[in-house]
Short mmCIF file of C-alpha atoms in Angstrom, two decimals:
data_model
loop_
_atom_site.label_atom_id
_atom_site.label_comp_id
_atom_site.label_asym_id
_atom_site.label_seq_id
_atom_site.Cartn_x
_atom_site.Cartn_y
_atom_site.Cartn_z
CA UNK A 24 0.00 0.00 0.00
CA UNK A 25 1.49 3.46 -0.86
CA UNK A 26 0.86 6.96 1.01
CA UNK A 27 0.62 9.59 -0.49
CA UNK A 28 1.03 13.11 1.08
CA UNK A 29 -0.89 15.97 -0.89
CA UNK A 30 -0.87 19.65 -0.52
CA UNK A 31 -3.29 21.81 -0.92
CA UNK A 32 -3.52 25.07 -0.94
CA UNK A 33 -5.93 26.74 1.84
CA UNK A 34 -7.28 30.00 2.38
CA UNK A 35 -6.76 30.89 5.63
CA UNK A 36 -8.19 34.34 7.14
CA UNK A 37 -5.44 35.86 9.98
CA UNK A 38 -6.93 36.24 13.59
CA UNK A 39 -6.68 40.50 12.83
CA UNK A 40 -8.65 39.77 9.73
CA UNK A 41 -11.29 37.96 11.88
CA UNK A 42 -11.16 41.21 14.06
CA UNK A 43 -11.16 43.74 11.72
CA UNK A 44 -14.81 42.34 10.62
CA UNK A 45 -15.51 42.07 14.36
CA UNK A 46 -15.03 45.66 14.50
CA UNK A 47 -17.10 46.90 11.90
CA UNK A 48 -20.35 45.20 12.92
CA UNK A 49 -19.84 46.36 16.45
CA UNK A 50 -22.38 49.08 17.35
CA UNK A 51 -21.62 52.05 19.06
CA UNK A 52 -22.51 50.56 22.90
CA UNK A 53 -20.39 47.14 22.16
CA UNK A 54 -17.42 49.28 20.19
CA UNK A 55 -17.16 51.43 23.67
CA UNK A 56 -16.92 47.59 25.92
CA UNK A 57 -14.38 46.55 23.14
CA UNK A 58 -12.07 49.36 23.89
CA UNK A 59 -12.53 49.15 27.84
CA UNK A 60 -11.40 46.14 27.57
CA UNK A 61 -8.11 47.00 24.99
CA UNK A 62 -7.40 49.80 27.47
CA UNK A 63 -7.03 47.17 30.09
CA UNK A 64 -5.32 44.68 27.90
CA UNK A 65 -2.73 47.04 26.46
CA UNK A 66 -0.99 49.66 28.47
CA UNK A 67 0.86 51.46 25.31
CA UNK A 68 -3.20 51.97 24.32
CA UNK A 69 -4.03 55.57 26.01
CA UNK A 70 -7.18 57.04 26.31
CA UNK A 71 -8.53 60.71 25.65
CA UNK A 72 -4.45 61.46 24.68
CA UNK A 73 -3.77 63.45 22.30
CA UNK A 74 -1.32 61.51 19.66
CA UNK A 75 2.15 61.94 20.92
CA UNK A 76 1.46 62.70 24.65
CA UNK A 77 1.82 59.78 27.21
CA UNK A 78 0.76 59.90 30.84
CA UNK A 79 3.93 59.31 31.65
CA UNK A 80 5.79 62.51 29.51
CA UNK A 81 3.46 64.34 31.76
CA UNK A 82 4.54 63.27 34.77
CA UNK A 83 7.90 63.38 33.78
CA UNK A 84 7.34 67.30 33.39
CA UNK A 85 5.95 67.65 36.74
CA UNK A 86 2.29 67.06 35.38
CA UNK A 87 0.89 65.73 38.49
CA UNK A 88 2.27 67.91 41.19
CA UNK A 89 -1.54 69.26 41.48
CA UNK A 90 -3.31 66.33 41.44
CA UNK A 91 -3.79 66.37 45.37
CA UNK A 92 -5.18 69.92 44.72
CA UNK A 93 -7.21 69.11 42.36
CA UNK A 94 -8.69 66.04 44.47
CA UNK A 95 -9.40 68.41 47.05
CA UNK A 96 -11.45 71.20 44.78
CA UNK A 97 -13.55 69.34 42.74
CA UNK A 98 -16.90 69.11 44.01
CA UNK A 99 -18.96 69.85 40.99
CA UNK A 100 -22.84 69.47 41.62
CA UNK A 101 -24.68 67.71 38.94
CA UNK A 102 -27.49 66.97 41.57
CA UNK A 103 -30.18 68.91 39.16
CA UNK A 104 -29.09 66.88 35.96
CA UNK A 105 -31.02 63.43 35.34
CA UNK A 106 -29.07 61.35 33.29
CA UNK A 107 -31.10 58.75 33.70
CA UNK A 108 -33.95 60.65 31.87
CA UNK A 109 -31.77 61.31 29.18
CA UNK A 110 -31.14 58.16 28.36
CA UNK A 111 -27.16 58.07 29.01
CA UNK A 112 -25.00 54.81 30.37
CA UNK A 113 -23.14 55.32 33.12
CA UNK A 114 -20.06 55.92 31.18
CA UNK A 115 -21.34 58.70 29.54
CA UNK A 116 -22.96 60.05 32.70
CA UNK A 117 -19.16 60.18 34.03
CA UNK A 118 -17.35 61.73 31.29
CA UNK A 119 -19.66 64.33 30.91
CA UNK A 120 -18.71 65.31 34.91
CA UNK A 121 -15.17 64.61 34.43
CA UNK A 122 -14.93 66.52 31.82
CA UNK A 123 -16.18 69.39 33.46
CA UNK A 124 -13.49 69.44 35.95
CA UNK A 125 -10.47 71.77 36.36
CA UNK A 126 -8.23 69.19 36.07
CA UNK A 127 -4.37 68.53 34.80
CA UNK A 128 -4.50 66.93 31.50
CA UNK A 129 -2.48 64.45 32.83
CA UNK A 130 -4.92 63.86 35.89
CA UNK A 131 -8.05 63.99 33.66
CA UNK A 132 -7.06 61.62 31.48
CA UNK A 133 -6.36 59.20 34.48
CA UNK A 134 -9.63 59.99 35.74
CA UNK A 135 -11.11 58.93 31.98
CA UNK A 136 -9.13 55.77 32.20
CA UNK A 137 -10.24 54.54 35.71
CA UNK A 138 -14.24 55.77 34.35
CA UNK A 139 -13.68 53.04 31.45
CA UNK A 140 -12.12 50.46 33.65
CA UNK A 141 -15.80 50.09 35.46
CA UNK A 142 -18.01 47.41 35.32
CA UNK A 143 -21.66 47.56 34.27
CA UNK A 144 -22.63 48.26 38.21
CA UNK A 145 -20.15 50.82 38.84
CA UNK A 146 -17.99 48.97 40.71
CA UNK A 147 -13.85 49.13 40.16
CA UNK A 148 -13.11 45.57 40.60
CA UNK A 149 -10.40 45.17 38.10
CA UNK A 150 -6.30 46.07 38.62
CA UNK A 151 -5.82 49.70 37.37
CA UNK A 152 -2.09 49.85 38.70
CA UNK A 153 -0.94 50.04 35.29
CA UNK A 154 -2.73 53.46 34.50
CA UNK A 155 0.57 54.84 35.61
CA UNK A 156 2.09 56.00 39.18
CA UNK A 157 0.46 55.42 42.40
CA UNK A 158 -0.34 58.03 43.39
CA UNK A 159 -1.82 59.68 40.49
CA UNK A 160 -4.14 56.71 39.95
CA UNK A 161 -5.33 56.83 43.58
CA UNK A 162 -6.09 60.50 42.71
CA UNK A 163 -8.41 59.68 39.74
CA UNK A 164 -9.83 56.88 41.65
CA UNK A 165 -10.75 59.41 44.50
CA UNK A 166 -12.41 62.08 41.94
CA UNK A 167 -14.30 59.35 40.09
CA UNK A 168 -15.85 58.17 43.65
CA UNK A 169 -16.39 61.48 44.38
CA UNK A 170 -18.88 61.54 41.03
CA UNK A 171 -22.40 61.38 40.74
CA UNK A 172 -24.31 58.69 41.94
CA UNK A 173 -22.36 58.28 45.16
CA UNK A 174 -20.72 55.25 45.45
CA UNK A 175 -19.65 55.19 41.89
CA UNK A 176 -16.15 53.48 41.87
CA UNK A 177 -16.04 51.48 45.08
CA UNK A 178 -14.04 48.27 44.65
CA UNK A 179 -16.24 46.61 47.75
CA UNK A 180 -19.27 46.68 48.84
CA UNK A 181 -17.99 48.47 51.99
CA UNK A 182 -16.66 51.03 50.37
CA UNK A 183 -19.55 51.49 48.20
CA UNK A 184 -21.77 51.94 51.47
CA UNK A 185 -18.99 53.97 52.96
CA UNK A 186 -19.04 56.12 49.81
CA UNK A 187 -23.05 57.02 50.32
CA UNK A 188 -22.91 57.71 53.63
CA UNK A 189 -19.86 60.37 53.10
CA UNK A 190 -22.17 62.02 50.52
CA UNK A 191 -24.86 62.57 53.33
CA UNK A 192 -22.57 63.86 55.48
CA UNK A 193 -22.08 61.06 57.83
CA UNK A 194 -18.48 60.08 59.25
CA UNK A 195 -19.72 58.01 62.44
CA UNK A 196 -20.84 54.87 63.91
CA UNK A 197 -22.55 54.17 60.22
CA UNK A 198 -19.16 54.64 58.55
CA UNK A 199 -17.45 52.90 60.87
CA UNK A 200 -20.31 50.10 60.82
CA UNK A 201 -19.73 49.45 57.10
CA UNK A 202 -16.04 49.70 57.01
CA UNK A 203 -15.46 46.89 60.05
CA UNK A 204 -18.56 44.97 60.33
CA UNK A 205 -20.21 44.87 57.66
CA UNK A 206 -20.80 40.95 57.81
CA UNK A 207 -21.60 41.01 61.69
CA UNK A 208 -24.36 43.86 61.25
CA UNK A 209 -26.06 41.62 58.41
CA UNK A 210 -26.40 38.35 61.17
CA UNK A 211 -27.80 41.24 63.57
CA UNK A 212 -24.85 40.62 66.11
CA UNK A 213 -25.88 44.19 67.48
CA UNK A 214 -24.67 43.89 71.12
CA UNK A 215 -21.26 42.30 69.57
CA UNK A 216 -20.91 45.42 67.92
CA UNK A 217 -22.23 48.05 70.61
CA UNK A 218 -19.97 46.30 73.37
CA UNK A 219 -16.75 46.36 70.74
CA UNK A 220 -17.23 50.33 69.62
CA UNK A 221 -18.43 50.84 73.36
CA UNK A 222 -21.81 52.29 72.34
CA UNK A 223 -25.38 51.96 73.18
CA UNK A 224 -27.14 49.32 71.66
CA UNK A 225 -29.64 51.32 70.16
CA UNK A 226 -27.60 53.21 68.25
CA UNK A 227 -25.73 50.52 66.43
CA UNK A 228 -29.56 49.54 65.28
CA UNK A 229 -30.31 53.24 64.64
CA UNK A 230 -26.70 53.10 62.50
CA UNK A 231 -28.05 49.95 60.64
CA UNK A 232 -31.27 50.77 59.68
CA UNK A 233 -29.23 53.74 57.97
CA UNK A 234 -27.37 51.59 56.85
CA UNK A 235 -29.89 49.44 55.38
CA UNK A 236 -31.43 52.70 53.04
CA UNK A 237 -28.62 52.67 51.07
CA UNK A 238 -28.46 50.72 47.62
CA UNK A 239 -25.80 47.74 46.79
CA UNK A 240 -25.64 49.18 43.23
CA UNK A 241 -26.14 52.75 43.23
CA UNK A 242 -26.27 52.51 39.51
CA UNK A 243 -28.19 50.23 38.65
CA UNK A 244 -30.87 53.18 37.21
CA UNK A 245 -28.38 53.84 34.00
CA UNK A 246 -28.44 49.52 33.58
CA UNK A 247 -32.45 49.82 34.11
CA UNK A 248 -32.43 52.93 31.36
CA UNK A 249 -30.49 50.42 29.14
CA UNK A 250 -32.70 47.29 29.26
CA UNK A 251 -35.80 49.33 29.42
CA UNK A 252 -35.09 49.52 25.47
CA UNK A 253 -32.70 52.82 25.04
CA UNK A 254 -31.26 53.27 21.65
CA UNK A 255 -27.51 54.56 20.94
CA UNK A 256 -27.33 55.82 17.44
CA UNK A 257 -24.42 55.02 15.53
CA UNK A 258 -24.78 57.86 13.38
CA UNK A 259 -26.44 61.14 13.77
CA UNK A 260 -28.28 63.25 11.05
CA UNK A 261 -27.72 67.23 11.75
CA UNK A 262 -28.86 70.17 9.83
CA UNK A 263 -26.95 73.38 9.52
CA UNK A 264 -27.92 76.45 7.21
CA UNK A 265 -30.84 74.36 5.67
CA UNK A 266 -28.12 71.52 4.56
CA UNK A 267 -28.20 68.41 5.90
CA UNK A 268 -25.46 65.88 7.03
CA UNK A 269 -24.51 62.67 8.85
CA UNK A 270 -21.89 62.53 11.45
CA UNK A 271 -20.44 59.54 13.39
CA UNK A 272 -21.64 59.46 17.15
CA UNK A 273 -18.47 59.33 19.26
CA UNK A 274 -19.83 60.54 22.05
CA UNK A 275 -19.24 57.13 23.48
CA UNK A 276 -16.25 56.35 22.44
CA UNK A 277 -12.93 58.04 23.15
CA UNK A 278 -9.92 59.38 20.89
CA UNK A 279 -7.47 56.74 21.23
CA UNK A 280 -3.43 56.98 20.78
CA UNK A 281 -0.10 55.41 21.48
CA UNK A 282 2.06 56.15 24.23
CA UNK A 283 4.88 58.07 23.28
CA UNK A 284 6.62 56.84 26.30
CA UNK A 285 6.86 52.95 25.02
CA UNK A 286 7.41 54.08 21.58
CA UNK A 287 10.79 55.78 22.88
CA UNK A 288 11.12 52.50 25.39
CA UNK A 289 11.63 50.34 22.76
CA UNK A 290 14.47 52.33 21.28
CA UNK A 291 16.32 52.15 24.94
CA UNK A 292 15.42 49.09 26.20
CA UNK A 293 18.07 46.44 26.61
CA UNK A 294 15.96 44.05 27.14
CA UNK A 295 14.99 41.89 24.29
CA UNK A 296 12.14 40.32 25.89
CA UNK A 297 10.72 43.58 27.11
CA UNK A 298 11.26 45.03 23.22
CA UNK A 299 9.47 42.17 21.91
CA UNK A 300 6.43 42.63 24.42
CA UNK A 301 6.06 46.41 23.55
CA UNK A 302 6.38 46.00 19.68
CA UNK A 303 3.62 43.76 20.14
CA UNK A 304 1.51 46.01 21.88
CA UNK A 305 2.28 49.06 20.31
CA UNK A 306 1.50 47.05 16.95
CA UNK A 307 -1.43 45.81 18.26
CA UNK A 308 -2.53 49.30 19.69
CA UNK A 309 -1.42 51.00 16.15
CA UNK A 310 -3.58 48.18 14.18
CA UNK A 311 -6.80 48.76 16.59
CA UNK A 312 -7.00 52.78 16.07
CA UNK A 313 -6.73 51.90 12.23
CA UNK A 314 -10.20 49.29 12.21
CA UNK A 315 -11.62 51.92 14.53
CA UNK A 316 -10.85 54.61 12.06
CA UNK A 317 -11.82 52.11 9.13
CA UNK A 318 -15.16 51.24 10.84
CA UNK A 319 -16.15 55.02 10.98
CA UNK A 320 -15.08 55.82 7.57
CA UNK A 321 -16.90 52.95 5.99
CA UNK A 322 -20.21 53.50 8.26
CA UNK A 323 -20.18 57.59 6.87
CA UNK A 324 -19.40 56.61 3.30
CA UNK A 325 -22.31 53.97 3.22
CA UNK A 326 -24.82 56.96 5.46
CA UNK A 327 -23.61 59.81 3.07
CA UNK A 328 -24.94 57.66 0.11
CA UNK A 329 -28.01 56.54 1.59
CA UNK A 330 -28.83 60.20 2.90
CA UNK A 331 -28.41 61.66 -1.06
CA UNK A 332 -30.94 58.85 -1.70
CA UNK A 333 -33.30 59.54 0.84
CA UNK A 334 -33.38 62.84 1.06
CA UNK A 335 -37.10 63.97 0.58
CA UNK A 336 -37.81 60.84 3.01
CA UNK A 337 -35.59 62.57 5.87
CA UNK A 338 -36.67 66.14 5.15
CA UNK A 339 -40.50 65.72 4.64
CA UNK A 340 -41.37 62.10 5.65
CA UNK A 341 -42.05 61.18 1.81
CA UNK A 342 -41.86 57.81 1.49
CA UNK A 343 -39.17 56.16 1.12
CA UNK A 344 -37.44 55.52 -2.24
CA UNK A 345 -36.20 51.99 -3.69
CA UNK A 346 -32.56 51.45 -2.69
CA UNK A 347 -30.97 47.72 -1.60
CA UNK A 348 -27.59 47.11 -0.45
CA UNK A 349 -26.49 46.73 -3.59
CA UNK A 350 -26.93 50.18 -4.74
CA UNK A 351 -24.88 51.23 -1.86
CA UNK A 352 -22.37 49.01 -2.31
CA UNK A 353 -21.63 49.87 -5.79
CA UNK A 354 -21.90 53.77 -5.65
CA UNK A 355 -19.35 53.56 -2.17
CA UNK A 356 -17.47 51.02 -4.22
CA UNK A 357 -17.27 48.56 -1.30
CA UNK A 358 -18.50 45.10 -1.21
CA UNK A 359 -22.45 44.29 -0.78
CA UNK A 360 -21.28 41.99 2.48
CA UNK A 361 -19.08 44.81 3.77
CA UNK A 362 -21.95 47.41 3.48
CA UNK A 363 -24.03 45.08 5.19
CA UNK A 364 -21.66 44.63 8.15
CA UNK A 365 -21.19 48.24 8.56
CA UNK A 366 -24.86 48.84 8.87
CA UNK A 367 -25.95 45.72 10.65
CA UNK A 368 -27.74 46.62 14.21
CA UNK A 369 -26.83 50.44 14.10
CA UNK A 370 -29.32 53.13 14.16
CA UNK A 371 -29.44 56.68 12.97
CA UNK A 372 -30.63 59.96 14.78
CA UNK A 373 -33.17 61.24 12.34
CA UNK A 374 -35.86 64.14 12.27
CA UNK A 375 -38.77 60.96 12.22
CA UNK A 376 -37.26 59.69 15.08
CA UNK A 377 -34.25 56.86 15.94
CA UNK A 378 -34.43 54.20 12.79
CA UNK A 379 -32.81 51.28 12.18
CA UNK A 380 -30.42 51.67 9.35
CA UNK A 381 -31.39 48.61 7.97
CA UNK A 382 -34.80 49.60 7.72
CA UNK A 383 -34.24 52.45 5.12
CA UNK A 384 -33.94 49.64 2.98
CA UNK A 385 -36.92 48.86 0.26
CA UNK A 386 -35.95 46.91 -2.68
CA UNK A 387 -38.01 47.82 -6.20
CA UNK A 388 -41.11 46.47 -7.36
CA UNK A 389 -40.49 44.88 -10.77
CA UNK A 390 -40.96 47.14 -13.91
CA UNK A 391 -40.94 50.73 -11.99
CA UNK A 392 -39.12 52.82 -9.60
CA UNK A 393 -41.01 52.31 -6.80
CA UNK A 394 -40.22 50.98 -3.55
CA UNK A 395 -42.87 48.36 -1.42
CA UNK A 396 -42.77 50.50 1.11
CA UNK A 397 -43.87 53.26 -1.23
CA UNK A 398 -46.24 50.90 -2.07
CA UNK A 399 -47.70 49.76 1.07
CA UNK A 400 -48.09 53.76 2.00
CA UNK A 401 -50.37 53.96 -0.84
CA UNK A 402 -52.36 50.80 0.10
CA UNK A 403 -52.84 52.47 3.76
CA UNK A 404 -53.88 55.92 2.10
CA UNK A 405 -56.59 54.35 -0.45
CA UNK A 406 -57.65 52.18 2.28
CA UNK A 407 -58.33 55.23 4.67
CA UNK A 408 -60.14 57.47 2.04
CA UNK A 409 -62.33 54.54 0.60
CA UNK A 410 -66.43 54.14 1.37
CA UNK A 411 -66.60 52.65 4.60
CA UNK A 412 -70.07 51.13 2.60
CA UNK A 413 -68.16 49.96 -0.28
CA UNK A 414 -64.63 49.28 0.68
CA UNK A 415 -62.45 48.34 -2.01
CA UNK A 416 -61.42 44.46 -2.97
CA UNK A 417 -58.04 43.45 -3.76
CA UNK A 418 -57.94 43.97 -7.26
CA UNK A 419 -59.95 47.59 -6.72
CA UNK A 420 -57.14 48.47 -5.37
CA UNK A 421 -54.31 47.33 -7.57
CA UNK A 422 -56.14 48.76 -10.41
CA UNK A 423 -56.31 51.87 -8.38
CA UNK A 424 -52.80 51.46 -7.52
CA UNK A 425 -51.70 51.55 -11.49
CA UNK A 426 -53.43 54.71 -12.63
CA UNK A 427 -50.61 55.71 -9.79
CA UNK A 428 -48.19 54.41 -11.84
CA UNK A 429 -47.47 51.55 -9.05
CA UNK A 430 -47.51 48.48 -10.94
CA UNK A 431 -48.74 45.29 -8.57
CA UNK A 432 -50.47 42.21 -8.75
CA UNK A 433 -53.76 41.59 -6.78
CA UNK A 434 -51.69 39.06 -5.13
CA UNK A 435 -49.13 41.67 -3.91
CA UNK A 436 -51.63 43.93 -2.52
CA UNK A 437 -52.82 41.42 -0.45
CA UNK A 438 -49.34 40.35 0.77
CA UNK A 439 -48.84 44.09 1.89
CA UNK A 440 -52.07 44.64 3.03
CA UNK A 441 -51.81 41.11 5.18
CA UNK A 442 -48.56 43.28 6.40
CA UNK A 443 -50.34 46.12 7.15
CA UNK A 444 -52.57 44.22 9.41
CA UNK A 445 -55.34 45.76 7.47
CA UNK A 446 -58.77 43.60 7.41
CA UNK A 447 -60.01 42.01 4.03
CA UNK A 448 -62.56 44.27 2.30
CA UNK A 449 -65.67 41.90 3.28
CA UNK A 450 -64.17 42.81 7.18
CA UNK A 451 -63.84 46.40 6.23
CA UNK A 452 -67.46 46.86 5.40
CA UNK A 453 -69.25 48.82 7.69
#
């Protein structure tokens, strides 16, 4: 018996390849988790830098000798601002303080990086020693707690409680309460507690009933806002001087950059491992700003083309016009499956309210330039003006529908009237 040992040639697809895609279909919520989690991952990644400017070059200049100082003076008061009714995550709700703050660029962007190291309840339960030094992280994780709603950025569930109490102005037997016995309070071992603080007995209740008014998971609202059905649009349609345009939202995502300070590392470093390591990441940071940039470029080509199609829809309502992905894909000059990727699950702000991109779609009915949704708009409008008496069949209404110039079957009317959820004409009558 012989063996024999053929090659063939396979097409593989690389892992950034794979990612690249990943990237593109990402709406604007999941893009903003992807790149918590690269900031995390990949400590030449910096956040809210501008190109060229590391933490670290900061410090080096002195940048943080005011970040005590600034710890100490920022108390802004967003008490009057509901977030929550504006529909923002938590994230958002954040920047938009921290932001606000007379900070040191260095400190502020420390303060952006700990705000994006958060989980979904607020909590900071992941290592953010690598941000940079000590002690200016522990200064942006003491402005971030200091943030609105109190108890934002605890890494316990102590702290958390320790954090709401300091907002109300409380610093005793409470505090101390949830700081040291935390797990003795919640078995109601009351006189334990009074006979080791050397208080009255009712007070330690008094101190846990307080105690007990205060919420786990102070955000939890902004998660609530989000299931409740919230929509992020991807892009955003804006008018100025009667003209109107699309713009990328980035309102939720922030300008990324390289460090400068690992860029100039690798040129000093001795150490071949530690070279290795940072070409990697600084590769790896250099490659995800580029599908980032990519994924914006290609989603405002694709919304620039389907705004010049749709423009009487999005200034006046009129009905939509026949356009598939195909059309898109071949005036942007991309592929159809890239277009559809690009669009997939993203919405746009739009003067008729937050649409799905995907549903500006309407593919044309053969022989004519006319949409089904055009269509179906016109089966709704004859429906509504006909004789409640005498309401119109089927084919009434296709034959109505072609001295319109819309060209459809009796069949097709009653697909789209079936769609419409519009009775039959023998329901209809009154």
């Amino acid at each position: 018996m012989q063996i024999f040992q053929e090659q063939k040639p396979v097409q593989q697809q690389r892992p950034q390849m794979y990612a690249a895609v990943e990237i593109l279909q990402l709406d604007v919520c999941q893009l903003q988790s992807y790149i918590n989690t690269a900031l995390l991952e990949n400590p030449t990644l910096e956040c809210g830098a501008a190109p060229g400017v590391s933490l670290l070059d900061d410090l080096s200049a002195g940048g943080h000798a005011a970040a005590g100082e600034d710890a100490e003076h920022m108390q802004p008061d967003f008490a009057d601002r509901d977030a929550v009714a504006y529909g923002e995550d938590l994230t958002t709700h954040l920047q938009f303080q921290a932001e606000r703050l007379s900070l040191e660029p260095v400190l502020q962007r420390a303060v952006l990086a700990v705000i994006h190291a958060l989980d979904a309840d607020g909590y900071l339960r992941t290592d953010v020693s690598a941000l940079g030094p000590a002690a200016l992280v522990d200064a942006a994780v003491q402005i971030v707690q200091r943030l609105d709603p109190p108890g934002v950025g605890a890494r316990t569930l102590s702290e958390c409680l320790c954090l709401q109490l300091q907002a109300l102005g409380e610093s005793g037997l409470a505090c101390t309460i949830a700081e040291h016995y935390l797990e003795q309070a919640g078995h109601h071992a009351f006189a334990a507690i009074a006979a080791s603080e050397h208080v009255p007995l009712a007070a330690v209740q008094e101190a846990y009933r307080q105690i007990q008014s205060l919420s786990p998971y102070p955000c939890a609202e902004f998660s609530r806002a989000q299931d409740d059905g919230y929509v992020v649009p991807d892009v955003l349609l804006q008018e100025k001087d009667g003209v109107l345009s699309v713009a990328v939202n980035r309102a939720y995502t922030p300008e990324l950059s390289v460090s400068s300070f690992y860029r100039s590392l690798v040129r000093e470093t001795d150490d071949p491992e530690a070279r290795q390591y940072i070409v990697k990441k600084v590769s790896q940071a250099e490659w995800l700003i580029s599908c980032i940039r990519q994924r914006e470029e290609t989603l405002l080509r694709c919304c620039q083309e389907i705004l010049k199609r749709q423009l009487p829809y999005f200034r006046s309502g009129q009905a939509l016009a026949p356009m598939t992905m195909q059309d898109i894909a071949q005036a942007v000059g991309l592929h159809t499956s890239t277009v559809s990727r690009a669009l997939s699950g993203k919405y746009i702000q739009t003067p008729q309210g937050v649409r799905l991109l995907r549903s500006l779609f309407s593919a044309k009915l053969a022989g004519g330039e006319v949409s089904g949704v055009m269509a179906q708009q016109a089966i709704a409008v004859l429906v509504q003006q006909e004789d409640k008496h005498a309401p119109l069949s089927d084919q009434a209404l296709a034959e109505r529908l072609q001295v319109q110039g819309i060209d459809i079957s009796r069949r097709t009317v009653a697909k789209y009237r079936q769609l419409l959820q519009i009775p039959s004409a023998a329901t209809r009558r009154a």
